[in-house]
PDB file of C-alpha atoms and ligand atoms in Angstrom:
ATOM      1  CA  MET U1447    -117.084  36.680-125.856  1.00 71.00           C
ATOM      2  CA  GLU U1448    -120.460  35.912-127.432  1.00 78.00           C
ATOM      3  CA  ASN U1449    -120.367  33.151-130.036  1.00 83.00           C
ATOM      4  CA  GLU U1450    -121.846  35.473-132.624  1.00 83.00           C
ATOM      5  CA  ASP U1451    -119.033  37.992-132.101  1.00 87.00           C
ATOM      6  CA  LYS U1452    -116.465  35.232-132.317  1.00 87.00           C
ATOM      7  CA  ASN U1453    -117.927  33.933-135.569  1.00 91.00           C
ATOM      8  CA  TYR U1454    -117.981  37.419-137.021  1.00 91.00           C
ATOM      9  CA  ILE U1455    -114.328  38.010-136.127  1.00 92.00           C
ATOM     10  CA  GLU U1456    -113.353  34.635-137.611  1.00 93.00           C
ATOM     11  CA  GLU U1457    -115.196  35.508-140.781  1.00 95.00           C
ATOM     12  CA  ARG U1458    -113.398  38.864-141.073  1.00 96.00           C
ATOM     13  CA  SER U1459    -110.064  37.206-140.318  1.00 97.00           C
ATOM     14  CA  LYS U1460    -110.641  34.698-143.126  1.00 97.00           C
ATOM     15  CA  THR U1461    -111.496  37.491-145.534  1.00 98.00           C
ATOM     16  CA  LEU U1462    -108.344  39.338-144.528  1.00 98.00           C
ATOM     17  CA  ALA U1463    -106.247  36.167-144.867  1.00 98.00           C
ATOM     18  CA  PHE U1464    -107.585  35.682-148.384  1.00 98.00           C
ATOM     19  CA  LEU U1465    -106.858  39.293-149.337  1.00 98.00           C
ATOM     20  CA  LEU U1466    -103.295  39.058-147.986  1.00 98.00           C
ATOM     21  CA  ARG U1467    -102.403  35.563-149.266  1.00 98.00           C
ATOM     22  CA  HIS U1468    -104.377  34.680-152.337  1.00 98.00           C
ATOM     23  CA  ASP U1469    -105.761  37.794-154.048  1.00 98.00           C
ATOM     24  CA  LYS U1470    -104.403  37.575-157.581  1.00 98.00           C
ATOM     25  CA  THR U1471    -106.152  40.807-158.588  1.00 98.00           C
ATOM     26  CA  TYR U1472    -103.981  42.949-156.318  1.00 98.00           C
ATOM     27  CA  ALA U1473    -100.464  44.126-157.167  1.00 98.00           C
ATOM     28  CA  PHE U1474     -98.749  43.453-153.848  1.00 98.00           C
ATOM     29  CA  LEU U1475     -96.097  45.883-152.686  1.00 98.00           C
ATOM     30  CA  GLU U1476     -92.550  44.750-152.022  1.00 98.00           C
ATOM     31  CA  HIS U1477     -92.270  41.892-149.491  1.00 98.00           C
ATOM     32  CA  GLY U1478     -95.937  41.013-149.674  1.00 98.00           C
ATOM     33  CA  TYR U1479     -97.415  44.129-148.098  1.00 98.00           C
ATOM     34  CA  ARG U1480    -100.862  45.475-148.915  1.00 98.00           C
ATOM     35  CA  ASP U1481    -101.887  49.068-148.518  1.00 98.00           C
ATOM     36  CA  VAL U1482    -104.214  49.507-145.532  1.00 98.00           C
ATOM     37  CA  ASN U1483    -105.986  52.294-147.456  1.00 98.00           C
ATOM     38  CA  ASP U1484    -106.908  49.778-150.152  1.00 98.00           C
ATOM     39  CA  LEU U1485    -108.463  47.451-147.564  1.00 98.00           C
ATOM     40  CA  VAL U1486    -110.383  50.404-146.138  1.00 98.00           C
ATOM     41  CA  ALA U1487    -111.476  51.917-149.464  1.00 98.00           C
ATOM     42  CA  ASN U1488    -112.253  48.710-151.364  1.00 97.00           C
ATOM     43  CA  HIS U1489    -112.871  45.906-148.880  1.00 97.00           C
ATOM     44  CA  GLY U1490    -114.956  47.367-146.082  1.00 96.00           C
ATOM     45  CA  PHE U1491    -112.385  47.258-143.280  1.00 98.00           C
ATOM     46  CA  THR U1492    -111.837  50.089-140.816  1.00 97.00           C
ATOM     47  CA  LYS U1493    -108.361  50.882-139.520  1.00 98.00           C
ATOM     48  CA  GLU U1494    -109.525  50.047-136.020  1.00 97.00           C
ATOM     49  CA  GLU U1495    -110.835  46.650-137.124  1.00 97.00           C
ATOM     50  CA  LEU U1496    -107.540  45.873-138.876  1.00 98.00           C
ATOM     51  CA  ARG U1497    -105.599  46.857-135.751  1.00 98.00           C
ATOM     52  CA  GLU U1498    -107.746  44.469-133.711  1.00 96.00           C
ATOM     53  CA  LEU U1499    -107.465  41.599-136.191  1.00 97.00           C
ATOM     54  CA  VAL U1500    -103.686  41.914-136.422  1.00 98.00           C
ATOM     55  CA  ALA U1501    -103.200  42.241-132.669  1.00 97.00           C
ATOM     56  CA  THR U1502    -105.538  39.476-131.540  1.00 95.00           C
ATOM     57  CA  ASP U1503    -105.174  36.809-134.233  1.00 95.00           C
ATOM     58  CA  ASP U1504    -104.817  33.427-132.514  1.00 91.00           C
ATOM     59  CA  LYS U1505    -101.959  32.329-134.771  1.00 91.00           C
ATOM     60  CA  GLY U1506    -100.306  35.682-135.341  1.00 94.00           C
ATOM     61  CA  ARG U1507    -101.099  35.412-139.034  1.00 96.00           C
ATOM     62  CA  PHE U1508    -100.700  39.112-139.842  1.00 97.00           C
ATOM     63  CA  GLU U1509     -98.292  41.956-139.220  1.00 97.00           C
ATOM     64  CA  PHE U1510     -97.998  45.673-139.956  1.00 98.00           C
ATOM     65  CA  PHE U1511     -94.846  47.052-141.555  1.00 98.00           C
ATOM     66  CA  ASN U1512     -94.346  49.451-138.634  1.00 97.00           C
ATOM     67  CA  GLU U1513     -96.208  51.394-135.959  1.00 96.00           C
ATOM     68  CA  GLN U1514     -97.720  53.714-138.542  1.00 97.00           C
ATOM     69  CA  GLN U1515     -99.879  50.769-139.607  1.00 97.00           C
ATOM     70  CA  LEU U1516    -100.161  51.864-143.222  1.00 98.00           C
ATOM     71  CA  LEU U1517     -99.065  48.507-144.686  1.00 98.00           C
ATOM     72  CA  VAL U1518    -100.047  45.022-143.626  1.00 98.00           C
ATOM     73  CA  ARG U1519     -99.102  41.486-144.724  1.00 98.00           C
ATOM     74  CA  ALA U1520     -99.672  37.830-143.876  1.00 98.00           C
ATOM     75  CA  ARG U1521     -96.670  36.110-142.308  1.00 96.00           C
ATOM     76  CA  TYR U1522     -97.124  32.791-144.156  1.00 97.00           C
ATOM     77  CA  GLY U1523     -99.573  30.772-146.208  1.00 97.00           C
ATOM     78  CA  HIS U1524     -99.445  32.625-149.547  1.00 98.00           C
ATOM     79  CA  SER U1525    -100.307  31.362-152.976  1.00 98.00           C
ATOM     80  CA  VAL U1526     -99.467  34.704-154.618  1.00 98.00           C
ATOM     81  CA  LYS U1527     -95.787  34.941-155.449  1.00 98.00           C
ATOM     82  CA  VAL U1528     -94.451  37.352-152.860  1.00 98.00           C
ATOM     83  CA  ASP U1529     -91.258  37.320-150.821  1.00 97.00           C
ATOM     84  CA  VAL U1530     -92.213  37.909-147.192  1.00 97.00           C
ATOM     85  CA  GLU U1531     -88.562  37.654-146.095  1.00 95.00           C
ATOM     86  CA  LEU U1532     -88.907  34.378-144.217  1.00 97.00           C
ATOM     87  CA  PRO U1533     -85.603  33.529-142.562  1.00 97.00           C
ATOM     88  CA  GLU U1534     -83.930  30.206-143.201  1.00 98.00           C
ATOM     89  CA  ALA U1535     -83.415  28.173-140.026  1.00 98.00           C
ATOM     90  CA  VAL U1536     -82.319  24.766-138.793  1.00 98.00           C
ATOM     91  CA  PRO U1537     -85.478  22.849-137.893  1.00 98.00           C
ATOM     92  CA  PRO U1538     -86.077  20.784-134.760  1.00 98.00           C
ATOM     93  CA  ALA U1539     -85.317  17.064-135.211  1.00 98.00           C
ATOM     94  CA  VAL U1540     -88.972  16.296-135.839  1.00 98.00           C
ATOM     95  CA  LEU U1541     -91.740  18.333-137.451  1.00 98.00           C
ATOM     96  CA  TYR U1542     -95.367  17.372-138.091  1.00 98.00           C
ATOM     97  CA  HIS U1543     -97.690  17.640-141.046  1.00 98.00           C
ATOM     98  CA  GLY U1544    -101.405  17.619-140.323  1.00 98.00           C
ATOM     99  CA  THR U1545    -103.535  16.368-143.173  1.00 98.00           C
ATOM    100  CA  ALA U1546    -106.710  14.412-143.897  1.00 98.00           C
ATOM    101  CA  LYS U1547    -106.636  10.612-143.714  1.00 98.00           C
ATOM    102  CA  ARG U1548    -107.850  10.370-147.295  1.00 98.00           C
ATOM    103  CA  PHE U1549    -104.685  12.110-148.575  1.00 98.00           C
ATOM    104  CA  VAL U1550    -102.212   9.767-146.874  1.00 98.00           C
ATOM    105  CA  GLU U1551    -101.988   7.115-149.550  1.00 98.00           C
ATOM    106  CA  SER U1552    -101.277   9.690-152.224  1.00 98.00           C
ATOM    107  CA  ILE U1553     -98.750  11.432-149.953  1.00 98.00           C
ATOM    108  CA  GLN U1554     -96.965   8.140-149.355  1.00 98.00           C
ATOM    109  CA  GLN U1555     -96.607   7.770-153.110  1.00 98.00           C
ATOM    110  CA  GLN U1556     -95.780  11.347-154.121  1.00 98.00           C
ATOM    111  CA  GLY U1557     -94.438  12.960-150.969  1.00 98.00           C
ATOM    112  CA  ILE U1558     -95.947  16.163-149.547  1.00 99.00           C
ATOM    113  CA  LEU U1559     -96.550  18.688-152.319  1.00 98.00           C
ATOM    114  CA  LYS U1560     -97.070  22.388-151.798  1.00 98.00           C
ATOM    115  CA  MET U1561    -100.252  22.277-153.891  1.00 98.00           C
ATOM    116  CA  SER U1562    -101.480  25.855-154.431  1.00 97.00           C
ATOM    117  CA  ARG U1563     -99.220  27.480-151.827  1.00 98.00           C
ATOM    118  CA  LEU U1564     -95.607  28.616-152.155  1.00 98.00           C
ATOM    119  CA  TYR U1565     -94.387  26.025-149.612  1.00 98.00           C
ATOM    120  CA  VAL U1566     -95.308  22.857-147.768  1.00 98.00           C
ATOM    121  CA  HIS U1567     -96.377  23.880-144.233  1.00 98.00           C
ATOM    122  CA  LEU U1568     -95.181  21.953-141.193  1.00 98.00           C
ATOM    123  CA  SER U1569     -96.060  22.284-137.513  1.00 98.00           C
ATOM    124  CA  ALA U1570     -93.791  22.156-134.485  1.00 98.00           C
ATOM    125  CA  THR U1571     -96.312  20.240-132.364  1.00 98.00           C
ATOM    126  CA  VAL U1572     -98.760  17.382-132.851  1.00 98.00           C
ATOM    127  CA  GLU U1573    -101.573  19.521-131.396  1.00 97.00           C
ATOM    128  CA  GLU U1574    -101.062  22.215-133.991  1.00 97.00           C
ATOM    129  CA  ALA U1575    -100.843  19.625-136.784  1.00 98.00           C
ATOM    130  CA  ILE U1576    -104.154  18.059-135.739  1.00 98.00           C
ATOM    131  CA  LYS U1577    -105.829  21.462-136.070  1.00 97.00           C
ATOM    132  CA  VAL U1578    -104.323  21.914-139.521  1.00 97.00           C
ATOM    133  CA  GLY U1579    -105.488  18.435-140.575  1.00 98.00           C
ATOM    134  CA  LYS U1580    -109.042  19.026-139.326  1.00 98.00           C
ATOM    135  CA  ARG U1581    -109.490  21.749-141.935  1.00 97.00           C
ATOM    136  CA  HIS U1582    -109.491  19.031-144.589  1.00 98.00           C
ATOM    137  CA  GLY U1583    -111.567  16.274-142.952  1.00 98.00           C
ATOM    138  CA  GLU U1584    -110.755  13.441-140.594  1.00 98.00           C
ATOM    139  CA  PRO U1585    -107.280  14.469-139.427  1.00 98.00           C
ATOM    140  CA  THR U1586    -104.086  12.506-139.183  1.00 98.00           C
ATOM    141  CA  VAL U1587    -100.559  13.583-138.367  1.00 98.00           C
ATOM    142  CA  LEU U1588     -97.440  12.612-140.286  1.00 98.00           C
ATOM    143  CA  GLU U1589     -94.103  12.770-138.522  1.00 98.00           C
ATOM    144  CA  ILE U1590     -91.340  14.295-140.601  1.00 98.00           C
ATOM    145  CA  ASP U1591     -87.672  13.475-140.100  1.00 98.00           C
ATOM    146  CA  ALA U1592     -86.646  17.118-140.362  1.00 98.00           C
ATOM    147  CA  ARG U1593     -83.185  16.433-139.006  1.00 98.00           C
ATOM    148  CA  ARG U1594     -82.383  14.084-141.857  1.00 98.00           C
ATOM    149  CA  MET U1595     -83.860  16.478-144.403  1.00 98.00           C
ATOM    150  CA  SER U1596     -81.705  19.244-143.002  1.00 98.00           C
ATOM    151  CA  GLU U1597     -78.625  17.002-142.990  1.00 98.00           C
ATOM    152  CA  ASP U1598     -79.396  16.211-146.621  1.00 98.00           C
ATOM    153  CA  GLY U1599     -79.162  19.920-147.401  1.00 98.00           C
ATOM    154  CA  ILE U1600     -82.864  20.701-147.680  1.00 98.00           C
ATOM    155  CA  ARG U1601     -83.713  24.246-146.645  1.00 98.00           C
ATOM    156  CA  PHE U1602     -86.351  25.240-144.128  1.00 98.00           C
ATOM    157  CA  LEU U1603     -87.941  28.618-143.532  1.00 98.00           C
ATOM    158  CA  VAL U1604     -89.727  29.625-140.361  1.00 97.00           C
ATOM    159  CA  SER U1605     -92.290  32.364-139.794  1.00 95.00           C
ATOM    160  CA  ARG U1606     -92.266  34.629-136.753  1.00 91.00           C
ATOM    161  CA  ASN U1607     -95.154  32.640-135.306  1.00 90.00           C
ATOM    162  CA  GLY U1608     -93.388  29.281-135.621  1.00 93.00           C
ATOM    163  CA  VAL U1609     -94.830  27.772-138.793  1.00 96.00           C
ATOM    164  CA  TRP U1610     -92.131  25.815-140.666  1.00 98.00           C
ATOM    165  CA  MET U1611     -91.974  25.692-144.439  1.00 98.00           C
ATOM    166  CA  THR U1612     -90.071  23.787-147.085  1.00 98.00           C
ATOM    167  CA  GLU U1613     -90.338  23.178-150.838  1.00 98.00           C
ATOM    168  CA  PHE U1614     -91.240  19.497-150.793  1.00 98.00           C
ATOM    169  CA  VAL U1615     -91.142  16.542-148.407  1.00 99.00           C
ATOM    170  CA  ASP U1616     -90.042  13.329-150.070  1.00 98.00           C
ATOM    171  CA  ALA U1617     -91.913  10.254-148.836  1.00 98.00           C
ATOM    172  CA  LYS U1618     -88.685   8.767-147.493  1.00 98.00           C
ATOM    173  CA  TYR U1619     -88.652  11.412-144.727  1.00 98.00           C
ATOM    174  CA  ILE U1620     -92.186  10.616-143.542  1.00 98.00           C
ATOM    175  CA  ARG U1621     -92.839   8.399-140.527  1.00 92.00           C
ATOM    176  CA  LYS U1622     -96.489   7.731-139.843  1.00 73.00           C
TER     177      LYS U1622
HETATM  178  C1  HQG Z 184    -102.328  17.862-149.050  1.00 59.09           C
HETATM  179  C2  HQG Z 184    -103.210  27.053-142.523  1.00 59.09           C
HETATM  180  C3  HQG Z 184    -102.579  14.379-151.688  1.00 59.09           C
HETATM  181  C4  HQG Z 184    -101.770  18.439-147.764  1.00 59.09           C
HETATM  182  C5  HQG Z 184    -102.634  25.867-141.783  1.00 59.09           C
HETATM  183  C6  HQG Z 184    -102.894  19.375-147.377  1.00 59.09           C
HETATM  184  C7  HQG Z 184    -101.219  25.777-142.313  1.00 59.09           C
HETATM  185  C8  HQG Z 184    -101.544  16.142-150.630  1.00 59.09           C
HETATM  186  C9  HQG Z 184    -103.450  19.845-148.720  1.00 59.09           C
HETATM  187  C10 HQG Z 184    -101.310  26.399-143.687  1.00 59.09           C
HETATM  188  C11 HQG Z 184    -100.315  15.779-151.225  1.00 59.09           C
HETATM  189  C12 HQG Z 184    -103.071  21.271-149.058  1.00 59.09           C
HETATM  190  C13 HQG Z 184    -101.193  25.364-144.770  1.00 59.09           C
HETATM  191  C14 HQG Z 184    -100.280  14.656-152.062  1.00 59.09           C
HETATM  192  C15 HQG Z 184     -99.985  17.500-149.986  1.00 59.09           C
HETATM  193  N1  HQG Z 184    -101.437  13.979-152.276  1.00 59.09           N
HETATM  194  N2  HQG Z 184    -102.676  15.432-150.874  1.00 59.09           N
HETATM  195  N3  HQG Z 184     -99.144  14.231-152.646  1.00 59.09           N
HETATM  196  N4  HQG Z 184     -99.370  16.654-150.804  1.00 59.09           N
HETATM  197  N5  HQG Z 184    -101.310  17.206-149.871  1.00 59.09           N
HETATM  198  O1  HQG Z 184    -104.364  24.224-147.091  1.00 59.09           O
HETATM  199  O2  HQG Z 184    -100.729  22.349-144.926  1.00 59.09           O
HETATM  200  O3  HQG Z 184    -104.789  28.562-140.329  1.00 59.09           O
HETATM  201  O4  HQG Z 184    -102.671  24.230-148.970  1.00 59.09           O
HETATM  202  O5  HQG Z 184    -101.539  17.434-146.801  1.00 59.09           O
HETATM  203  O6  HQG Z 184    -102.689  26.041-140.407  1.00 59.09           O
HETATM  204  O7  HQG Z 184    -103.284  22.174-144.870  1.00 59.09           O
HETATM  205  O8  HQG Z 184    -104.910  29.471-142.635  1.00 59.09           O
HETATM  206  O9  HQG Z 184    -102.039  23.238-146.814  1.00 59.09           O
HETATM  207  O10 HQG Z 184    -103.884  18.697-146.658  1.00 59.09           O
HETATM  208  O11 HQG Z 184    -100.276  26.421-141.539  1.00 59.09           O
HETATM  209  O12 HQG Z 184    -103.296  30.397-140.983  1.00 59.09           O
HETATM  210  O13 HQG Z 184    -102.883  18.975-149.700  1.00 59.09           O
HETATM  211  O14 HQG Z 184    -102.584  27.022-143.766  1.00 59.09           O
HETATM  212  O15 HQG Z 184    -102.904  28.228-141.900  1.00 59.09           O
HETATM  213  O16 HQG Z 184    -103.809  22.114-148.220  1.00 59.09           O
HETATM  214  O17 HQG Z 184    -102.191  24.354-144.589  1.00 59.09           O
HETATM  215  P1  HQG Z 184    -103.267  23.533-147.804  1.00 59.09           P
HETATM  216  P2  HQG Z 184    -102.065  22.917-145.245  1.00 59.09           P
HETATM  217  P3  HQG Z 184    -104.052  29.212-141.429  1.00 59.09           P
END
Protein backbone atom coordinates (compact mmCIF):
# COMPACT_ATOMS: atom_id res chain seq x y z
CA MET A 1 0.00 0.00 0.00
CA GLU A 2 1.19 3.53 -0.76
CA ASN A 3 2.30 5.49 2.29
CA GLU A 4 -0.19 8.23 1.50
CA ASP A 5 -3.07 5.73 1.50
CA LYS A 6 -1.84 4.26 4.76
CA ASN A 7 -1.65 7.68 6.39
CA TYR A 8 -5.12 8.54 5.18
CA ILE A 9 -6.57 5.31 6.59
CA GLU A 10 -4.80 5.90 9.92
CA GLU A 11 -6.21 9.39 10.05
CA ARG A 12 -9.76 8.13 9.41
CA SER A 13 -9.30 5.37 11.97
CA LYS A 14 -8.25 7.93 14.59
CA THR A 15 -11.27 10.07 13.81
CA LEU A 16 -13.52 7.03 14.14
CA ALA A 17 -11.84 6.01 17.41
CA PHE A 18 -12.47 9.48 18.80
CA LEU A 19 -16.12 9.42 17.72
CA LEU A 20 -16.65 5.99 19.29
CA ARG A 21 -14.67 6.49 22.53
CA HIS A 22 -14.55 10.12 23.51
CA ASP A 23 -17.34 12.11 21.84
CA LYS A 24 -19.19 13.69 24.74
CA THR A 25 -21.64 15.43 22.40
CA TYR A 26 -23.22 12.16 21.26
CA ALA A 27 -25.85 10.24 23.22
CA PHE A 28 -24.49 6.71 22.82
CA LEU A 29 -26.96 3.88 22.43
CA GLU A 30 -27.05 1.00 24.88
CA HIS A 31 -23.71 -0.82 25.27
CA GLY A 32 -21.71 1.93 23.62
CA TYR A 33 -23.04 1.64 20.08
CA ARG A 34 -23.23 4.55 17.66
CA ASP A 35 -25.63 4.76 14.78
CA VAL A 36 -23.84 4.23 11.46
CA ASN A 37 -26.31 6.66 9.85
CA ASP A 38 -25.07 9.39 12.20
CA LEU A 39 -21.46 8.77 11.14
CA VAL A 40 -22.56 8.92 7.51
CA ALA A 41 -24.84 11.96 7.81
CA ASN A 42 -22.74 14.05 10.20
CA HIS A 43 -19.13 12.89 10.04
CA GLY A 44 -18.35 12.26 6.39
CA PHE A 45 -17.99 8.47 6.49
CA THR A 46 -19.45 6.16 3.86
CA LYS A 47 -20.82 2.76 4.83
CA GLU A 48 -18.19 1.13 2.66
CA GLU A 49 -15.39 3.04 4.39
CA LEU A 50 -16.73 2.04 7.81
CA ARG A 51 -16.90 -1.61 6.72
CA GLU A 52 -13.26 -1.41 5.64
CA LEU A 53 -12.08 0.34 8.80
CA VAL A 54 -13.84 -2.16 11.06
CA ALA A 55 -12.66 -5.19 9.11
CA THR A 56 -9.03 -4.19 8.62
CA ASP A 57 -8.14 -2.36 11.84
CA ASP A 58 -4.75 -3.62 13.03
CA LYS A 59 -5.88 -3.94 16.64
CA GLY A 60 -9.50 -4.90 16.07
CA ARG A 61 -10.58 -1.70 17.77
CA PHE A 62 -14.12 -1.63 16.37
CA GLU A 63 -17.08 -3.94 15.89
CA PHE A 64 -20.56 -3.85 14.37
CA PHE A 65 -23.55 -5.00 16.40
CA ASN A 66 -24.44 -7.58 13.73
CA GLU A 67 -24.19 -8.30 10.02
CA GLN A 68 -26.66 -5.55 9.20
CA GLN A 69 -23.90 -3.10 10.13
CA LEU A 70 -26.27 -0.40 11.33
CA LEU A 71 -24.55 0.09 14.71
CA VAL A 72 -20.86 0.24 15.50
CA ARG A 73 -18.78 0.58 18.69
CA ALA A 74 -15.20 0.60 19.95
CA ARG A 75 -14.22 -2.51 21.89
CA TYR A 76 -12.12 -0.66 24.52
CA GLY A 77 -10.45 2.64 25.29
CA HIS A 78 -13.47 4.81 26.16
CA SER A 79 -13.60 7.93 28.24
CA VAL A 80 -17.37 8.31 27.76
CA LYS A 81 -19.29 6.32 30.34
CA VAL A 82 -20.64 3.39 28.36
CA ASP A 83 -20.91 -0.30 29.22
CA VAL A 84 -19.46 -2.25 26.30
CA GLU A 85 -20.12 -5.57 28.07
CA LEU A 86 -16.49 -6.46 28.68
CA PRO A 87 -16.29 -9.90 30.28
CA GLU A 88 -14.46 -10.40 33.54
CA ALA A 89 -11.60 -12.90 33.25
CA VAL A 90 -8.67 -14.33 35.18
CA PRO A 91 -5.54 -12.65 33.83
CA PRO A 92 -2.26 -14.33 32.91
CA ALA A 93 0.32 -14.31 35.73
CA VAL A 94 2.03 -11.26 34.27
CA LEU A 95 0.68 -8.30 32.31
CA TYR A 96 2.53 -5.25 30.99
CA HIS A 97 1.88 -1.54 31.04
CA GLY A 98 3.59 0.54 28.38
CA THR A 99 4.17 4.14 29.35
CA ALA A 100 6.63 7.00 28.92
CA LYS A 101 9.80 7.05 31.01
CA ARG A 102 8.90 10.46 32.38
CA PHE A 103 5.74 9.06 34.04
CA VAL A 104 7.49 6.26 35.94
CA GLU A 105 8.43 8.18 39.06
CA SER A 106 4.89 9.43 39.51
CA ILE A 107 3.51 5.93 38.82
CA GLN A 108 5.81 4.47 41.45
CA GLN A 109 4.36 6.91 43.94
CA GLN A 110 0.67 6.83 42.98
CA GLY A 111 0.22 3.55 41.15
CA ILE A 112 -1.24 3.39 37.63
CA LEU A 113 -4.29 5.63 37.36
CA LYS A 114 -6.91 5.39 34.65
CA MET A 115 -6.56 9.11 33.92
CA SER A 116 -9.28 10.13 31.44
CA ARG A 117 -10.32 6.60 30.47
CA LEU A 118 -12.73 4.24 32.22
CA TYR A 119 -9.94 1.73 33.03
CA VAL A 120 -6.20 1.26 33.25
CA HIS A 121 -5.11 -0.58 30.06
CA LEU A 122 -2.65 -3.46 30.21
CA SER A 123 -1.00 -5.49 27.46
CA ALA A 124 -0.42 -9.22 27.25
CA THR A 125 3.01 -8.85 25.63
CA VAL A 126 6.05 -6.62 26.01
CA GLU A 127 5.96 -5.82 22.28
CA GLU A 128 2.43 -4.50 22.49
CA ALA A 129 3.27 -2.50 25.63
CA ILE A 130 6.23 -0.83 23.92
CA LYS A 131 3.91 0.36 21.15
CA VAL A 132 1.49 1.74 23.72
CA GLY A 133 4.32 3.52 25.55
CA LYS A 134 5.69 5.08 22.35
CA ARG A 135 2.48 7.08 21.97
CA HIS A 136 3.56 9.14 24.98
CA GLY A 137 7.31 9.60 24.36
CA GLU A 138 10.36 7.53 25.17
CA PRO A 139 8.74 4.20 26.07
CA THR A 140 9.27 1.92 29.00
CA VAL A 141 7.44 -1.19 30.11
CA LEU A 142 6.25 -1.94 33.62
CA GLU A 143 5.66 -5.54 34.61
CA ILE A 144 2.48 -6.09 36.58
CA ASP A 145 2.01 -8.96 39.02
CA ALA A 146 -1.47 -9.71 37.72
CA ARG A 147 -1.60 -13.06 39.48
CA ARG A 148 -1.20 -11.44 42.88
CA MET A 149 -3.73 -8.74 42.02
CA SER A 150 -6.19 -11.42 41.00
CA GLU A 151 -5.48 -13.44 44.15
CA ASP A 152 -6.12 -10.26 46.13
CA GLY A 153 -9.59 -10.10 44.60
CA ILE A 154 -8.99 -7.36 42.04
CA ARG A 155 -11.14 -7.73 38.94
CA PHE A 156 -9.89 -7.74 35.38
CA LEU A 157 -11.82 -7.27 32.16
CA VAL A 158 -10.61 -8.34 28.75
CA SER A 159 -11.67 -7.12 25.31
CA ARG A 160 -12.21 -9.45 22.37
CA ASN A 161 -8.89 -8.34 20.93
CA GLY A 162 -6.91 -9.14 24.09
CA VAL A 163 -6.52 -5.78 25.81
CA TRP A 164 -6.72 -6.20 29.60
CA MET A 165 -8.32 -3.62 31.85
CA THR A 166 -8.60 -2.94 35.55
CA GLU A 167 -9.63 -0.05 37.80
CA PHE A 168 -6.26 0.78 39.31
CA VAL A 169 -2.83 -0.80 39.73
CA ASP A 170 -1.32 -0.19 43.14
CA ALA A 171 2.44 0.43 43.06
CA LYS A 172 3.05 -2.69 45.14
CA TYR A 173 2.06 -4.84 42.13
CA ILE A 174 4.54 -3.17 39.77
CA ARG A 175 7.91 -4.72 38.96
CA LYS A 176 10.10 -2.62 36.73
C1 LIG B 1 -0.06 7.39 32.48
C2 LIG B 1 -4.45 2.78 23.14
C3 LIG B 1 1.75 9.66 35.76
C4 LIG B 1 -0.18 6.05 31.79
C5 LIG B 1 -3.37 1.93 23.76
C6 LIG B 1 -0.37 6.50 30.36
C7 LIG B 1 -4.05 1.32 24.97
C8 LIG B 1 0.38 8.08 34.81
C9 LIG B 1 -1.13 7.82 30.49
C10 LIG B 1 -5.12 2.33 25.31
C11 LIG B 1 -0.04 7.66 36.10
C12 LIG B 1 -2.59 7.70 30.10
C13 LIG B 1 -4.78 3.08 26.57
C14 LIG B 1 0.51 8.31 37.21
C15 LIG B 1 -1.03 6.44 34.64
N1 LIG B 1 1.40 9.31 37.01
N2 LIG B 1 1.27 9.08 34.65
N3 LIG B 1 0.19 7.95 38.47
N4 LIG B 1 -0.92 6.65 35.95
N5 LIG B 1 -0.25 7.30 33.93
O1 LIG B 1 -3.68 7.02 26.55
O2 LIG B 1 -2.55 3.05 28.65
O3 LIG B 1 -4.16 2.23 20.11
O4 LIG B 1 -5.13 7.18 28.62
O5 LIG B 1 0.98 5.26 31.97
O6 LIG B 1 -2.89 0.97 22.87
O7 LIG B 1 -1.43 4.81 27.15
O8 LIG B 1 -5.86 3.90 20.79
O9 LIG B 1 -3.61 5.26 28.38
O10 LIG B 1 0.87 6.72 29.74
O11 LIG B 1 -4.59 0.07 24.75
O12 LIG B 1 -6.50 1.54 20.34
O13 LIG B 1 -1.05 8.17 31.87
O14 LIG B 1 -5.20 3.23 24.22
O15 LIG B 1 -5.26 2.05 22.32
O16 LIG B 1 -2.65 7.57 28.71
O17 LIG B 1 -3.51 3.71 26.43
P1 LIG B 1 -3.83 6.80 28.01
P2 LIG B 1 -2.66 4.18 27.68
P3 LIG B 1 -5.44 2.46 20.80
